[in-house]
Short mmCIF file of C-alpha atoms and ligand atoms in Angstrom, two decimals:
data_model
loop_
_atom_site.label_atom_id
_atom_site.label_comp_id
_atom_site.label_asym_id
_atom_site.label_seq_id
_atom_site.Cartn_x
_atom_site.Cartn_y
_atom_site.Cartn_z
CA MET A 1 2.95 18.58 -15.30
CA SER A 2 5.35 15.58 -15.95
CA GLU A 3 4.24 12.48 -17.07
CA LEU A 4 5.21 10.86 -14.09
CA ASN A 5 2.96 13.58 -11.56
CA LYS A 6 0.24 12.54 -14.22
CA ILE A 7 0.58 9.43 -13.50
CA ALA A 8 0.16 9.75 -10.13
CA LEU A 9 -2.39 12.24 -9.62
CA GLN A 10 -4.47 9.63 -12.16
CA ILE A 11 -4.53 7.04 -9.41
CA ILE A 12 -4.45 8.90 -6.78
CA SER A 13 -7.14 11.07 -8.01
CA ASN A 14 -11.40 11.87 -6.60
CA GLY A 15 -11.37 9.46 -4.77
CA LYS A 16 -9.59 6.73 -6.58
CA GLY A 17 -7.12 4.62 -3.73
CA ILE A 18 -4.50 1.61 -4.83
CA LEU A 19 -5.81 -1.49 -4.38
CA ALA A 20 -2.85 -4.19 -3.13
CA ALA A 21 -3.12 -7.06 -4.18
CA ASP A 22 1.45 -8.45 -3.95
CA GLU A 23 1.48 -9.97 -1.14
CA SER A 24 3.81 -12.88 -1.67
CA THR A 25 3.66 -16.43 -2.66
CA ALA A 26 4.32 -16.99 1.22
CA THR A 27 2.26 -13.97 2.80
CA MET A 28 -0.81 -15.77 -0.11
CA THR A 29 -0.49 -18.81 1.65
CA LYS A 30 -1.07 -17.46 4.57
CA ARG A 31 -4.10 -16.08 3.69
CA LEU A 32 -6.02 -18.87 2.24
CA ASP A 33 -4.25 -21.46 5.29
CA GLY A 34 -6.40 -18.36 6.91
CA VAL A 35 -10.07 -19.81 4.48
CA ASN A 36 -8.84 -23.02 3.83
CA VAL A 37 -8.16 -22.97 0.75
CA PRO A 38 -5.40 -24.73 -0.82
CA SER A 39 -2.40 -22.02 -2.69
CA THR A 40 -2.67 -23.07 -6.03
CA LEU A 41 -1.18 -21.39 -8.58
CA GLU A 42 -4.94 -21.54 -10.01
CA ASN A 43 -6.25 -20.80 -6.94
CA ARG A 44 -4.06 -17.61 -6.15
CA LEU A 45 -4.99 -16.41 -9.60
CA LEU A 46 -8.78 -17.35 -9.29
CA PHE A 47 -9.55 -15.13 -6.77
CA ARG A 48 -6.85 -12.19 -7.11
CA GLU A 49 -8.76 -12.29 -11.26
CA THR A 50 -12.15 -12.08 -9.48
CA LEU A 51 -11.78 -8.81 -8.13
CA PHE A 52 -9.87 -7.89 -10.67
CA SER A 53 -13.22 -7.60 -13.17
CA SER A 54 -15.24 -6.03 -10.76
CA SER A 55 -17.25 -2.90 -11.58
CA ALA A 56 -14.69 -0.25 -8.47
CA MET A 57 -11.63 -1.59 -10.61
CA THR A 58 -13.98 1.54 -13.25
CA ASP A 59 -15.22 3.21 -10.35
CA CYS A 60 -13.20 3.26 -7.85
CA ILE A 61 -9.22 1.71 -8.24
CA GLY A 62 -6.74 4.11 -10.47
CA GLY A 63 -3.99 1.27 -9.55
CA VAL A 64 -3.57 -2.62 -8.29
CA ILE A 65 0.62 -3.42 -7.68
CA LEU A 66 0.93 -6.83 -8.79
CA PHE A 67 3.43 -9.11 -7.92
CA ASP A 68 5.37 -10.90 -9.49
CA GLU A 69 4.39 -14.76 -9.92
CA THR A 70 0.24 -12.47 -11.07
CA ILE A 71 1.99 -9.59 -13.71
CA LYS A 72 2.87 -12.87 -15.71
CA GLN A 73 -0.48 -15.29 -16.10
CA ILE A 74 -3.08 -15.20 -18.60
CA SER A 75 -6.69 -15.21 -16.80
CA THR A 76 -9.61 -18.20 -17.48
CA LYS A 77 -11.30 -15.53 -20.18
CA LYS A 78 -7.13 -15.63 -22.39
CA ASN A 79 -7.07 -11.92 -20.61
CA LYS A 80 -3.15 -11.17 -19.55
CA ILE A 81 -3.37 -9.77 -17.03
CA PRO A 82 -2.24 -6.34 -16.71
CA LYS A 83 -4.37 -6.20 -19.88
CA LEU A 84 -7.32 -6.95 -17.69
CA ILE A 85 -6.76 -4.24 -14.88
CA SER A 86 -6.09 -1.32 -17.83
CA SER A 87 -8.84 -2.75 -20.08
CA MET A 88 -10.95 -2.45 -16.66
CA GLY A 89 -9.18 1.53 -16.37
CA SER A 90 -6.50 0.82 -14.09
CA LEU A 91 -3.23 1.54 -13.47
CA PRO A 92 -0.69 -1.92 -14.09
CA GLY A 93 1.82 -1.91 -10.87
CA ILE A 94 4.77 -3.96 -9.37
CA LYS A 95 6.27 -5.07 -6.58
CA VAL A 96 10.21 -4.78 -6.60
CA ASP A 97 11.40 -5.89 -3.62
CA THR A 98 13.05 -8.10 -2.89
CA GLY A 99 12.03 -8.90 0.18
CA ALA A 100 13.29 -7.21 4.26
CA LYS A 101 16.31 -9.21 5.42
CA VAL A 102 17.68 -9.31 8.38
CA LEU A 103 19.37 -5.77 8.94
CA ALA A 104 23.69 -6.78 9.18
CA GLY A 105 25.24 -4.81 12.81
CA SER A 106 21.71 -4.39 14.96
CA THR A 107 18.95 -7.08 17.02
CA ASN A 108 15.99 -7.75 15.37
CA GLU A 109 15.78 -5.28 12.43
CA LYS A 110 14.93 -5.39 8.34
CA ILE A 111 16.76 -4.23 5.38
CA THR A 112 14.15 -4.46 2.90
CA GLU A 113 16.46 -5.66 -0.35
CA GLY A 114 16.14 -5.59 -4.31
CA LEU A 115 18.26 -3.66 -6.14
CA ASP A 116 21.06 -5.43 -7.77
CA GLY A 117 19.82 -5.93 -11.29
CA LEU A 118 16.57 -3.62 -10.33
CA ARG A 119 17.48 -1.66 -13.51
CA GLU A 120 17.10 -4.75 -15.77
CA ARG A 121 13.75 -5.69 -13.45
CA LEU A 122 12.32 -2.65 -13.91
CA LYS A 123 12.13 -2.64 -17.61
CA LYS A 124 10.87 -6.25 -18.09
CA TYR A 125 8.07 -4.59 -16.48
CA TYR A 126 7.66 -1.92 -17.90
CA GLU A 127 6.63 -3.42 -21.52
CA LEU A 128 4.56 -6.20 -19.02
CA GLY A 129 1.97 -2.64 -18.15
CA ALA A 130 3.21 -1.54 -15.33
CA ARG A 131 2.69 1.66 -15.37
CA PHE A 132 4.17 2.47 -11.34
CA THR A 133 5.85 -0.05 -8.54
CA LYS A 134 5.72 -0.82 -4.56
CA TRP A 135 8.82 -0.79 -2.48
CA ARG A 136 8.67 -1.54 1.13
CA GLY A 137 10.50 -1.57 4.67
CA VAL A 138 9.50 -1.83 7.61
CA TYR A 139 10.18 -0.81 11.33
CA SER A 140 9.00 -1.99 14.52
CA ILE A 141 8.94 0.08 17.36
CA SER A 142 11.33 -1.03 20.98
CA GLU A 143 12.93 1.52 23.37
CA LYS A 144 15.32 0.86 21.13
CA HIS A 145 13.97 0.46 16.91
CA PRO A 146 13.66 1.65 15.35
CA SER A 147 17.45 2.70 15.69
CA LYS A 148 19.88 5.07 13.79
CA LEU A 149 20.76 2.55 11.34
CA ALA A 150 17.56 1.15 11.03
CA ILE A 151 16.40 3.82 9.92
CA TYR A 152 19.11 5.47 7.47
CA SER A 153 19.28 1.45 5.00
CA ASN A 154 16.03 2.00 4.82
CA ALA A 155 16.08 5.29 3.69
CA HIS A 156 18.63 4.96 1.56
CA SER A 157 17.56 2.24 0.38
CA LEU A 158 14.19 3.47 -1.27
CA ALA A 159 15.58 6.22 -2.17
CA ARG A 160 18.03 4.27 -4.67
CA TYR A 161 14.85 2.19 -5.42
CA ALA A 162 13.35 5.79 -6.43
CA ALA A 163 16.18 6.75 -8.55
CA LEU A 164 15.90 4.15 -10.92
CA VAL A 165 11.88 3.52 -10.67
CA GLN A 166 11.68 7.29 -12.04
CA GLU A 167 14.84 6.57 -14.50
CA SER A 168 12.59 2.97 -16.18
CA GLY A 169 10.22 6.36 -16.54
CA MET A 170 6.73 4.47 -14.69
CA VAL A 171 6.28 6.58 -10.06
CA PRO A 172 7.77 4.44 -7.36
CA ILE A 173 5.31 4.25 -4.67
CA VAL A 174 7.98 4.83 -1.07
CA GLU A 175 6.64 2.78 1.57
CA PRO A 176 8.56 3.25 4.89
CA GLU A 177 5.88 1.39 7.32
CA VAL A 178 6.71 1.88 10.70
CA LEU A 179 4.61 -1.98 12.40
CA MET A 180 1.40 -1.51 14.94
CA ASP A 181 3.31 -4.35 16.56
CA GLY A 182 4.16 -3.27 20.11
CA GLU A 183 2.92 -1.57 23.28
CA HIS A 184 3.85 2.30 22.34
CA SER A 185 1.92 5.03 22.70
CA ALA A 186 0.73 7.39 19.71
CA LYS A 187 2.62 9.52 20.51
CA GLU A 188 6.01 6.95 20.39
CA CYS A 189 4.21 6.16 16.92
CA TYR A 190 4.21 9.67 15.92
CA GLU A 191 8.03 9.94 17.06
CA LYS A 192 9.14 7.29 15.08
CA THR A 193 6.67 8.01 12.25
CA SER A 194 8.00 10.91 11.95
CA ASP A 195 12.15 10.43 12.24
CA VAL A 196 11.48 7.61 9.25
CA ILE A 197 9.92 10.32 6.84
CA LYS A 198 11.91 12.99 7.63
CA LYS A 199 14.26 10.93 6.54
CA CYS A 200 13.54 8.79 3.74
CA PHE A 201 12.93 11.87 2.30
CA GLU A 202 16.62 13.11 3.31
CA GLU A 203 18.01 11.04 0.97
CA LEU A 204 15.32 11.26 -1.91
CA ILE A 205 16.54 14.50 -2.29
CA LEU A 206 20.20 13.43 -2.06
CA HIS A 207 19.55 10.44 -5.02
CA LYS A 208 17.80 13.21 -7.79
CA VAL A 209 13.74 11.75 -7.50
CA ASP A 210 11.32 14.20 -8.20
CA LEU A 211 9.32 14.75 -5.29
CA ALA A 212 6.43 15.39 -7.69
CA GLY A 213 6.18 12.10 -9.51
CA ILE A 214 5.86 9.84 -6.09
CA ILE A 215 3.79 8.34 -3.63
CA LEU A 216 4.02 8.10 -0.34
CA LYS A 217 2.63 5.43 1.25
CA PRO A 218 3.13 6.00 4.70
CA ASN A 219 1.29 3.96 7.92
CA MET A 220 -1.46 6.09 10.38
CA ILE A 221 0.04 7.54 13.85
CA LEU A 222 -1.81 4.38 16.06
CA PRO A 223 -0.60 2.81 19.69
CA GLY A 224 0.68 0.01 19.31
CA ASN A 225 -1.20 -3.83 18.37
CA LYS A 226 -1.32 -4.09 22.56
CA SER A 227 -0.33 -0.83 24.24
CA LYS A 228 -2.57 0.58 27.28
CA ASP A 229 -2.55 3.52 25.44
CA LYS A 230 -6.43 4.05 24.36
CA ILE A 231 -6.98 6.43 21.87
CA SER A 232 -9.76 8.00 19.38
CA ASN A 233 -10.13 7.49 16.08
CA GLU A 234 -10.29 11.75 15.84
CA GLU A 235 -6.76 11.35 17.31
CA VAL A 236 -5.92 9.53 14.81
CA ALA A 237 -6.21 11.08 11.70
CA LYS A 238 -5.08 14.58 13.60
CA LEU A 239 -2.13 12.60 14.83
CA THR A 240 -1.45 11.46 11.59
CA LEU A 241 -1.86 14.74 10.01
CA GLU A 242 -0.28 16.28 11.88
CA CYS A 243 2.61 13.95 11.04
CA LEU A 244 2.45 13.92 7.25
CA LYS A 245 2.24 18.45 7.80
CA SER A 246 6.28 18.82 8.52
CA SER A 247 8.13 15.52 7.58
CA VAL A 248 6.42 15.90 3.32
CA PRO A 249 7.35 18.62 1.63
CA SER A 250 4.31 19.82 -0.44
CA GLU A 251 5.67 19.13 -3.93
CA VAL A 252 4.34 14.91 -3.53
CA PRO A 253 1.10 15.15 -4.69
CA GLY A 254 -0.06 11.80 -2.59
CA ILE A 255 0.10 9.56 0.02
CA ALA A 256 -1.53 6.59 -0.15
CA PHE A 257 -2.20 5.57 2.77
CA LEU A 258 -1.53 1.59 4.12
CA SER A 259 -3.81 -0.45 6.33
CA GLY A 260 -1.31 -2.73 8.55
CA GLY A 261 -3.62 -5.38 10.47
CA GLN A 262 -6.46 -2.29 10.99
CA SER A 263 -10.07 -4.01 10.60
CA GLU A 264 -11.90 -2.95 7.64
CA ILE A 265 -13.71 -0.80 9.01
CA GLU A 266 -11.84 1.52 11.49
CA ALA A 267 -9.36 1.37 8.24
CA THR A 268 -13.07 3.97 6.29
CA GLU A 269 -13.52 5.56 9.32
CA ASN A 270 -9.86 6.44 9.79
CA LEU A 271 -8.86 7.66 5.98
CA ASP A 272 -13.03 9.74 5.94
CA LEU A 273 -11.50 11.96 8.74
CA ILE A 274 -7.85 12.13 7.92
CA ASN A 275 -10.12 13.97 4.75
CA LYS A 276 -12.55 15.40 6.78
CA TYR A 277 -9.47 17.57 9.26
CA ASN A 278 -7.27 18.08 6.30
CA ASP A 279 -6.39 21.22 5.78
CA THR A 280 -3.06 20.65 3.87
CA SER A 281 -1.94 20.37 -0.21
CA PHE A 282 -1.98 15.98 -0.30
CA ILE A 283 -4.19 13.73 -2.27
CA MET A 284 -5.68 11.19 1.15
CA SER A 285 -5.76 8.12 -0.27
CA TYR A 286 -5.77 5.02 0.18
CA SER A 287 -3.66 1.85 -0.60
CA TYR A 288 -5.04 -1.20 1.21
CA GLY A 289 -4.05 -4.70 1.66
CA ARG A 290 -5.99 -6.66 3.66
CA ALA A 291 -8.63 -3.99 4.40
CA LEU A 292 -9.71 -4.49 0.72
CA GLN A 293 -10.18 -7.70 0.65
CA GLN A 294 -10.45 -9.42 3.89
CA SER A 295 -14.39 -10.13 3.82
CA ALA A 296 -14.15 -10.58 -0.11
CA LEU A 297 -11.30 -13.13 0.73
CA LYS A 298 -13.88 -15.12 3.34
CA PHE A 299 -17.01 -14.52 1.67
CA TRP A 300 -15.43 -16.26 -1.74
CA SER A 301 -13.58 -19.19 0.14
CA LYS A 302 -17.13 -20.33 0.78
CA ASP A 303 -17.56 -20.57 -2.90
CA ILE A 304 -14.48 -20.29 -5.18
CA LYS A 305 -17.18 -19.42 -7.60
CA ASN A 306 -18.94 -17.15 -6.54
CA ILE A 307 -17.26 -14.34 -8.38
CA GLU A 308 -20.49 -12.04 -8.63
CA GLY A 309 -20.96 -12.62 -4.53
CA THR A 310 -17.10 -12.39 -4.67
CA GLN A 311 -16.77 -8.70 -6.35
CA LYS A 312 -19.79 -7.43 -4.73
CA ILE A 313 -18.18 -7.46 -1.56
CA PHE A 314 -14.97 -6.54 -2.86
CA ASN A 315 -16.74 -3.91 -4.86
CA HIS A 316 -18.85 -2.83 -0.98
CA ARG A 317 -15.89 -1.74 0.59
CA ALA A 318 -14.49 0.11 -2.56
CA LYS A 319 -16.32 2.26 -2.89
CA MET A 320 -16.99 2.92 1.09
CA ASN A 321 -12.79 3.84 0.73
CA THR A 322 -13.37 5.99 -2.10
CA LEU A 323 -16.09 8.04 -0.40
CA ALA A 324 -13.58 8.33 2.74
CA ALA A 325 -10.89 9.19 1.09
CA GLN A 326 -13.15 12.75 -0.06
CA GLY A 327 -14.24 13.10 2.95
CA LYS A 328 -17.38 11.53 2.41
CA TRP A 329 -17.92 8.31 3.67
CA SER A 330 -20.47 8.66 7.10
CA LYS A 331 -21.28 4.96 9.06
CA ASP A 332 -24.88 4.58 8.46
CA LEU A 333 -23.00 3.25 4.41
CA GLU A 334 -21.84 -0.07 5.96
CA ASN A 335 -25.36 -1.66 5.62
P1 13P B 401 -1.72 -4.23 4.14
O1 13P B 401 -2.71 -2.62 4.28
O2 13P B 401 -2.47 -4.71 4.33
O3 13P B 401 -1.38 -3.45 5.49
O4 13P B 401 -0.99 -4.13 3.38
C1 13P B 401 -0.44 -3.27 2.75
C2 13P B 401 0.46 -3.48 1.78
O5 13P B 401 0.84 -2.89 0.17
C3 13P B 401 1.67 -3.71 2.78
O6 13P B 401 2.93 -3.01 2.12
#
């Protein structure tokens, strides 16, 4: 077993999942504005270290994805943030892309940037304690989108990123996110997601990426958030499994879904059903941002000094998702 494969398995085995706390300052500001807390450096750190020092970090969270600002911060108890995370029994990770920009040659599509100087940045992040990384490509669905150009250019960047990350001794999370925004049906989401993922693996293989040393972070197969098409959670789970079975090579150890705008319960329920029906060799876990943090953030915003209360809410959400990652969740456990 390669070192990278071991790290990937350590992050997502036995129901463990990933806390995506890598919101850029702009996104974090949007989240904090939403609950009327000023987005200061101190407040961003306080909320995040509250999560990072909760007991769920030991029992449920195998890895935390950080933003550049956070990986360099010192907690109020004078702990380096990556040190705090590893002392809790979890692994620190880092988002290394620099965001999605307008894709030249297309209308309203995006290409993710951050390859320039990446090898040098990776070295620094490794020294700071990171053992895995994330890069997100985004694709929208409409009549013409995602275009062939967007599918190819994002796959190419994801593969170049993944190859550099493995060279630096870390596990790349490969995240091609087909967005939920729009009126499209679940069938369209299935087809586009399948095209996107297949192209990603074509490029990953071309760039000689060790597939046993990555984690794939895809969207689930869902109708668009403005779609008339409504499908059951069972159908979401079955379509998602079907899509991944036909597009992901079997060497990949695991898949950690993004929540992408689903409610907390929806994201948990869908993950649970995916695991109840899982007839693949892949570990199916979570790498949630909003679906792990929303309730905790709302509670915290009412009294930012209530660390224990905030942690209780976060611990519950993480526990529910860890049960779901083993197909052991049920609705009555929520109360
Ligand atoms: P959400 O779970 O909120 O979609 O965030 C996951 C993530 O890391 C997106 O890049």
